[in-house]
CSV table of C-alpha atoms and ligand atoms in Angstrom, one decimal:
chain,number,residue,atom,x,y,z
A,52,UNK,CA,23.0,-24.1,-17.9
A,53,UNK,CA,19.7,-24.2,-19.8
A,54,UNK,CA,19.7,-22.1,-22.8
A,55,UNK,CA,16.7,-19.9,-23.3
A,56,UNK,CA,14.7,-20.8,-26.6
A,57,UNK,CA,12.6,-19.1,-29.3
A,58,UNK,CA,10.6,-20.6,-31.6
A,59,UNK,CA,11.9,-20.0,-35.3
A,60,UNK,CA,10.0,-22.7,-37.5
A,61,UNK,CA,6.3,-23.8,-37.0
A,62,UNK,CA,5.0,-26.9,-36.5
A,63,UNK,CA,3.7,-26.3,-40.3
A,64,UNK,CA,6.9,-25.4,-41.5
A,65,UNK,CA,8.6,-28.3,-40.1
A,66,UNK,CA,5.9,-30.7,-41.7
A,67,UNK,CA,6.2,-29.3,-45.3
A,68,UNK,CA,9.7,-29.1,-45.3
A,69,UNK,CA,10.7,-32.8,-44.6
A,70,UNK,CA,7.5,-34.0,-46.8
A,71,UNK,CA,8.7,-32.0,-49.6
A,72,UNK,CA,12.3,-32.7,-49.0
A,73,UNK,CA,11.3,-36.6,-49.1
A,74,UNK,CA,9.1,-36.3,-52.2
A,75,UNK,CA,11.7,-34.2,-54.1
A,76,UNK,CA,14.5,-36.7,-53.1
A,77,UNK,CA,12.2,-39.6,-53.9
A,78,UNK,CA,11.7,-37.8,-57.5
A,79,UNK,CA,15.1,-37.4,-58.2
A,80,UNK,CA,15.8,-40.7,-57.0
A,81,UNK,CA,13.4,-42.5,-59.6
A,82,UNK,CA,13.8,-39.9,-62.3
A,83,UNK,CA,17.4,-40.9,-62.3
A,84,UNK,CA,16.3,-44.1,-62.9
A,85,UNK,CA,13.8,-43.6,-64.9
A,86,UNK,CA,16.1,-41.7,-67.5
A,87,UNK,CA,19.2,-44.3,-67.0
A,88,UNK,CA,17.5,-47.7,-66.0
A,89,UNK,CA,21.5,-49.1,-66.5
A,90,UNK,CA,23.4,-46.9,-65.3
A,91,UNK,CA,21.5,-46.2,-61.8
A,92,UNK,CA,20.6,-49.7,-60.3
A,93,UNK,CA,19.0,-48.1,-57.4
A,94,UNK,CA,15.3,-50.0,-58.1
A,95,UNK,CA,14.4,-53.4,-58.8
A,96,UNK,CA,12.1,-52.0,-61.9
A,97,UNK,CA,11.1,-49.8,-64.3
A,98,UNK,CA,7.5,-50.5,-62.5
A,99,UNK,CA,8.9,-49.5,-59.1
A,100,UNK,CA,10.6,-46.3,-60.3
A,101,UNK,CA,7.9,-44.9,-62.2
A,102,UNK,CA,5.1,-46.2,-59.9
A,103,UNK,CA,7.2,-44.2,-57.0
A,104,UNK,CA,7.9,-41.3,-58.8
A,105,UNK,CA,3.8,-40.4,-59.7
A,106,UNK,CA,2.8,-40.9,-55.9
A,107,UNK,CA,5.9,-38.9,-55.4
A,108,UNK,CA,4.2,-36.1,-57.7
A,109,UNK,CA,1.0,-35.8,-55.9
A,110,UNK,CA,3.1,-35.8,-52.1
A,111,UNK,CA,4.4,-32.6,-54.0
A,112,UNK,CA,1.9,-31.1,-55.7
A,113,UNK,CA,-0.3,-31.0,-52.1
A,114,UNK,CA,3.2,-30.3,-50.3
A,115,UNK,CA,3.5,-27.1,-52.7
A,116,UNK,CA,0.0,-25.9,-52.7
A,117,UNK,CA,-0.2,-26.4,-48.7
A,118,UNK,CA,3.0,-24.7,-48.2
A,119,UNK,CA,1.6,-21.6,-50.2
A,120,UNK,CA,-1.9,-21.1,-48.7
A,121,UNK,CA,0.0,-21.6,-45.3
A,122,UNK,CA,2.8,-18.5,-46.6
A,123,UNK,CA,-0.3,-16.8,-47.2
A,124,UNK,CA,-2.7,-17.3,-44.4
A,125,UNK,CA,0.7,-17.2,-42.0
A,126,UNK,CA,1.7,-14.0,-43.1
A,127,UNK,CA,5.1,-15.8,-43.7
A,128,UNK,CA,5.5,-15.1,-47.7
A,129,UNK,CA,7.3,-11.8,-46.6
A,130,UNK,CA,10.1,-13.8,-44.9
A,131,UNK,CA,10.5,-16.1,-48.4
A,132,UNK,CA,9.5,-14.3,-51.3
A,133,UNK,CA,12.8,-12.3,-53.0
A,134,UNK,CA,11.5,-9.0,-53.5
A,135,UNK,CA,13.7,-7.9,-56.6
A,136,UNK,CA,14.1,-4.0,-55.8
A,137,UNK,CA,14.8,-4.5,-52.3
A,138,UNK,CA,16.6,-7.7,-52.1
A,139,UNK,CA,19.1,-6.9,-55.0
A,140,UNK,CA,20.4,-3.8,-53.0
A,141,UNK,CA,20.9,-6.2,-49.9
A,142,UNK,CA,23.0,-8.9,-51.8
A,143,UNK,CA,26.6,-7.0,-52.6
A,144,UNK,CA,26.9,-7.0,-48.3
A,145,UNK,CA,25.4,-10.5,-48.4
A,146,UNK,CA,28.3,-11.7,-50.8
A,147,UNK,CA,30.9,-9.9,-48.7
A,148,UNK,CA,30.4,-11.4,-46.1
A,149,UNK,CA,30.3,-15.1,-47.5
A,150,UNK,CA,33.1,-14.1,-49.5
A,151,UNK,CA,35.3,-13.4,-46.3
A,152,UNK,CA,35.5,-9.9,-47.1
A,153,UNK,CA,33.5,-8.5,-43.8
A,154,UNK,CA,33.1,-10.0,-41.0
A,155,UNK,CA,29.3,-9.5,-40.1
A,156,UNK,CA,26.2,-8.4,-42.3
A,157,UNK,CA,23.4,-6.3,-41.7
A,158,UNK,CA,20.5,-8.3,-40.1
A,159,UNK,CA,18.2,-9.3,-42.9
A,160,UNK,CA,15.5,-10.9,-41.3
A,161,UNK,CA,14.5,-14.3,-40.9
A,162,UNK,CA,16.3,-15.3,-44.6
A,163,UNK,CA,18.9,-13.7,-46.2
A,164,UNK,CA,18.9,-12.4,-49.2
A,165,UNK,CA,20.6,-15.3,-51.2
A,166,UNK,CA,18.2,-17.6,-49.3
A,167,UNK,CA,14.8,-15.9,-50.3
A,168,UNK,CA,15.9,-16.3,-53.9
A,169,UNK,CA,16.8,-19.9,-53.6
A,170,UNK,CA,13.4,-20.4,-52.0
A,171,UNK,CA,11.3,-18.3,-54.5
A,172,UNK,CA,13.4,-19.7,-57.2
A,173,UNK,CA,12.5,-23.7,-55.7
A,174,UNK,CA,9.0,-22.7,-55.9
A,175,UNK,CA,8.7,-21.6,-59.5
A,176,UNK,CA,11.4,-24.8,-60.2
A,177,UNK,CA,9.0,-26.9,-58.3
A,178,UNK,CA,6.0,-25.4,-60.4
A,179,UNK,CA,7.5,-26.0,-63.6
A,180,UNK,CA,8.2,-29.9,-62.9
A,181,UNK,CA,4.6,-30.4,-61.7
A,182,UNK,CA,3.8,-28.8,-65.4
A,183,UNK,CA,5.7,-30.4,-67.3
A,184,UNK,CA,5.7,-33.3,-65.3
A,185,UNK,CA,1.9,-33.7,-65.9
A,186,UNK,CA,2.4,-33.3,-69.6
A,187,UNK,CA,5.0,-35.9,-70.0
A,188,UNK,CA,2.4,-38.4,-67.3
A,189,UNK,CA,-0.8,-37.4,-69.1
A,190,UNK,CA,0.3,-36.3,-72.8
A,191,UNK,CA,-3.3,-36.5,-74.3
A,192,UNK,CA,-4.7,-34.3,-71.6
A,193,UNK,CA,-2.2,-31.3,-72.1
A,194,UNK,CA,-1.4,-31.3,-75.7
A,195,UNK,CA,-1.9,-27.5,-76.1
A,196,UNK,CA,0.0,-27.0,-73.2
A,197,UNK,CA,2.7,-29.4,-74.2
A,198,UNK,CA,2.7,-27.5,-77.8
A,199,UNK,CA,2.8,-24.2,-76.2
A,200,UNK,CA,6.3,-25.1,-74.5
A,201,UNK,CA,8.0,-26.3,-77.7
A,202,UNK,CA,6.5,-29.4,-78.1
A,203,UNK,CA,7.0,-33.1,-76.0
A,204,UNK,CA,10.7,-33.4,-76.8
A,205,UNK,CA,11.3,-29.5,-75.4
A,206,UNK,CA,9.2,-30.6,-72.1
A,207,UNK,CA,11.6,-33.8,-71.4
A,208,UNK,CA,14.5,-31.4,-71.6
A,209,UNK,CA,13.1,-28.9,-69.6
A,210,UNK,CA,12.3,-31.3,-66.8
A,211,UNK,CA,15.6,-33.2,-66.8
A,212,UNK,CA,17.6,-30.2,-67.0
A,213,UNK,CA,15.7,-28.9,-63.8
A,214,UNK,CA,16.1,-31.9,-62.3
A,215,UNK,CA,19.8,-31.4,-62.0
A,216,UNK,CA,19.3,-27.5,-60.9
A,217,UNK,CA,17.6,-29.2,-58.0
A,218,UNK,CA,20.3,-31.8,-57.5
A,219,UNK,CA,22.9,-28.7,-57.2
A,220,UNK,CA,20.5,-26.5,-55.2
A,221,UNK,CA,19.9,-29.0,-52.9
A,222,UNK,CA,23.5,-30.0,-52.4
A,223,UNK,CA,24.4,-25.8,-51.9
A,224,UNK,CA,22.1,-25.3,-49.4
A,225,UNK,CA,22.6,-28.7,-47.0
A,226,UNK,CA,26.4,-27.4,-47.4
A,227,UNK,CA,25.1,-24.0,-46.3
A,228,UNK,CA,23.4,-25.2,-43.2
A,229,UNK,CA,25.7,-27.2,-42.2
A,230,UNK,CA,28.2,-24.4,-42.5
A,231,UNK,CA,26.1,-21.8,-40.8
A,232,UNK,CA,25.7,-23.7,-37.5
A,233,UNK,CA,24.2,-26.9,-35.6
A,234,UNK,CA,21.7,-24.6,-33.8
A,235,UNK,CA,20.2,-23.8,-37.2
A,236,UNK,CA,20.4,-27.3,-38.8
A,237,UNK,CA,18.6,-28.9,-35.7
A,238,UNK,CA,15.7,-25.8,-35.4
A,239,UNK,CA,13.9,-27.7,-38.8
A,240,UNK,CA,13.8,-30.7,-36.5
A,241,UNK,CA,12.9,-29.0,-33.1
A,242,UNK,CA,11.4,-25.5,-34.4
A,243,UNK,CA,13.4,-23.7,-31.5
A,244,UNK,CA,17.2,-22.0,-31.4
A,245,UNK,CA,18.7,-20.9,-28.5
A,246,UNK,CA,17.9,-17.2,-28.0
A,247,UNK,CA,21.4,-15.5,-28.1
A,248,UNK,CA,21.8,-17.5,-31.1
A,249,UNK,CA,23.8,-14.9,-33.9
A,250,UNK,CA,24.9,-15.5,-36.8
A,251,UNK,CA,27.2,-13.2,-38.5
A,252,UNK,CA,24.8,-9.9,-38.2
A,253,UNK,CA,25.4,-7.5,-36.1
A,254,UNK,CA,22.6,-5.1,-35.2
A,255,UNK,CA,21.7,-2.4,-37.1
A,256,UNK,CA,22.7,1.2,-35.2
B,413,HEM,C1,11.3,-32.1,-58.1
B,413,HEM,C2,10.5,-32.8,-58.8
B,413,HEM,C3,10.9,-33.8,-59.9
B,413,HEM,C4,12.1,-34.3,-60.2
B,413,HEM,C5,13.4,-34.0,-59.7
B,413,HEM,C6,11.8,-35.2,-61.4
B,413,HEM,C7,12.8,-35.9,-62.1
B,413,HEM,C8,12.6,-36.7,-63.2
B,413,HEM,C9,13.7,-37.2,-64.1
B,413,HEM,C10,15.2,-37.0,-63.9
B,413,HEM,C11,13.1,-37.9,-65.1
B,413,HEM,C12,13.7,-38.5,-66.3
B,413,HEM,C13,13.6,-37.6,-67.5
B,413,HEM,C14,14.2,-38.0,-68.8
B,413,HEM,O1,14.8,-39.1,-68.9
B,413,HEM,O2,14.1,-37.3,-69.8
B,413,HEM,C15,11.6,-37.8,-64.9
B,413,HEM,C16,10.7,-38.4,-65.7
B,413,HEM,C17,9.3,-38.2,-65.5
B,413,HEM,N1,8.7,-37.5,-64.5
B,413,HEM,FE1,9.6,-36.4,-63.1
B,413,HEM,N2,10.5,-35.3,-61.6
B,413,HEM,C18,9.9,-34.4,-60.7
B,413,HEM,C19,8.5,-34.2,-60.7
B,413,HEM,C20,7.5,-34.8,-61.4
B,413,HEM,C21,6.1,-34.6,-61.3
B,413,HEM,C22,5.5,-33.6,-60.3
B,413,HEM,C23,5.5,-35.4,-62.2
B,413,HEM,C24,4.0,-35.5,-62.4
B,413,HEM,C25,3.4,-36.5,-62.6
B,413,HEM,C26,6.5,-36.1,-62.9
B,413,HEM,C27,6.3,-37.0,-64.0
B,413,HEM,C28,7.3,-37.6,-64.7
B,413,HEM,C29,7.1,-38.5,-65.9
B,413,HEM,C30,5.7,-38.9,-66.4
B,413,HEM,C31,8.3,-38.9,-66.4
B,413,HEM,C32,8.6,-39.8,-67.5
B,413,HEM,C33,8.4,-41.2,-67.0
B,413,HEM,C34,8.5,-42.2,-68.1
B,413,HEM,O3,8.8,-41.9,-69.2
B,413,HEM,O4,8.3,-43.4,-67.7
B,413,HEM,N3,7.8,-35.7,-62.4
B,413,HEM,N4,11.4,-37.0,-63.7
């Protein structure tokens, strides 16, 4: 039997997930390296790494700006940006149900709660290593802004330890996906899921 489909990402969605997903994994691939030259052999230089890791930076800078405008002129941010009020009040029956406590949720849209805030937190976390990785690229050009952030030393930290948030993020959502169903892992490579496709909301009365 063919299963009817509907369309759940865009062609535009599709294209600045996987070039961001590359870029980031690229960056953290390089930044490892970058910070532990001996420890993580993964690149035949400290040239290649760091060479790498700046084109990486402009594939994300664009990748972040397009995938804004298009939340914008898509009229998509209201399926991605946690609204704090609204989305709080949604997460106790959110947790319940990942927790194994209930055995459906409320239907919360495209995104649940937990998943707008991972995505509105990835954009301000994505925001911050463009800063302060400009700063530590181009220290001459930002010095206020460098000083205004606790100095140089304050702006390494702040973009290794984000680094790792994104390493952990990264891993607790592919884990997520994988858990929540095939249909949903292969609809950011096709854009379509089948139409009776539920999962774990029943519909509101
Ligand atoms: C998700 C995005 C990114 C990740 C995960 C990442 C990761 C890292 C890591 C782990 C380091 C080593 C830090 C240390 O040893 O203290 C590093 C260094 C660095 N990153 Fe990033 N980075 C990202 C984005 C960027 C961006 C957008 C730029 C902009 C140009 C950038 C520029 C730099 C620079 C200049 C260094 C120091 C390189 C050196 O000293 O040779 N990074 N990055």
């Amino acid at each position: 039997m063919i299963k009817k489909m509907k369309e759940r990402h865009s062609i535009w969605i599709r294209i600045f997930h996987w070039t961001n997903m590359i870029a980031i994994i690229m960056l953290i691939l390089t930044g490892f390296y970058i910070h532990a030259p001996q420890s993580f052999k993964l690149f035949s230089s400290m040239d290649t790494a760091r060479t790498i890791h700046f084109a990486m930076a402009y594939v994300l800078t664009f990748g972040v700006i397009g995938r804004v405008y298009y939340a914008i002129v898509a009229k998509d941010a209201k399926n991605i940006v946690y609204r704090p009020i609204e989305d709080t009040k949604k997460l106790p029956s959110m947790l319940k149900y990942y927790l194994f406590l209930a055995d459906d949720h409320p239907y919360y849209g495209k995104y649940n709660p937990g998943q707008k805030g991972m995505y509105t937190a990835w954009l301000v976390m994505a925001i911050l290593m463009i800063i302060t990785g400009f700063i530590l690229y181009k220290p001459h050009l930002f010095l206020g802004l460098s000083g205004l952030l606790g100095g140089f030393l304050v702006v390494r930290i702040i973009h290794y330890a984000i680094n790792w948030l994104f390493v952990i993020t990264i891993m607790v959502h592919v884990y997520l996906d994988i858990a929540e169903g095939i249909p949903i892992l292969k609809s950011m490579f096709t854009g379509k899921i089948p139409e009776d496709f539920h999962h774990g909301y029943h519909e509101e009365s």
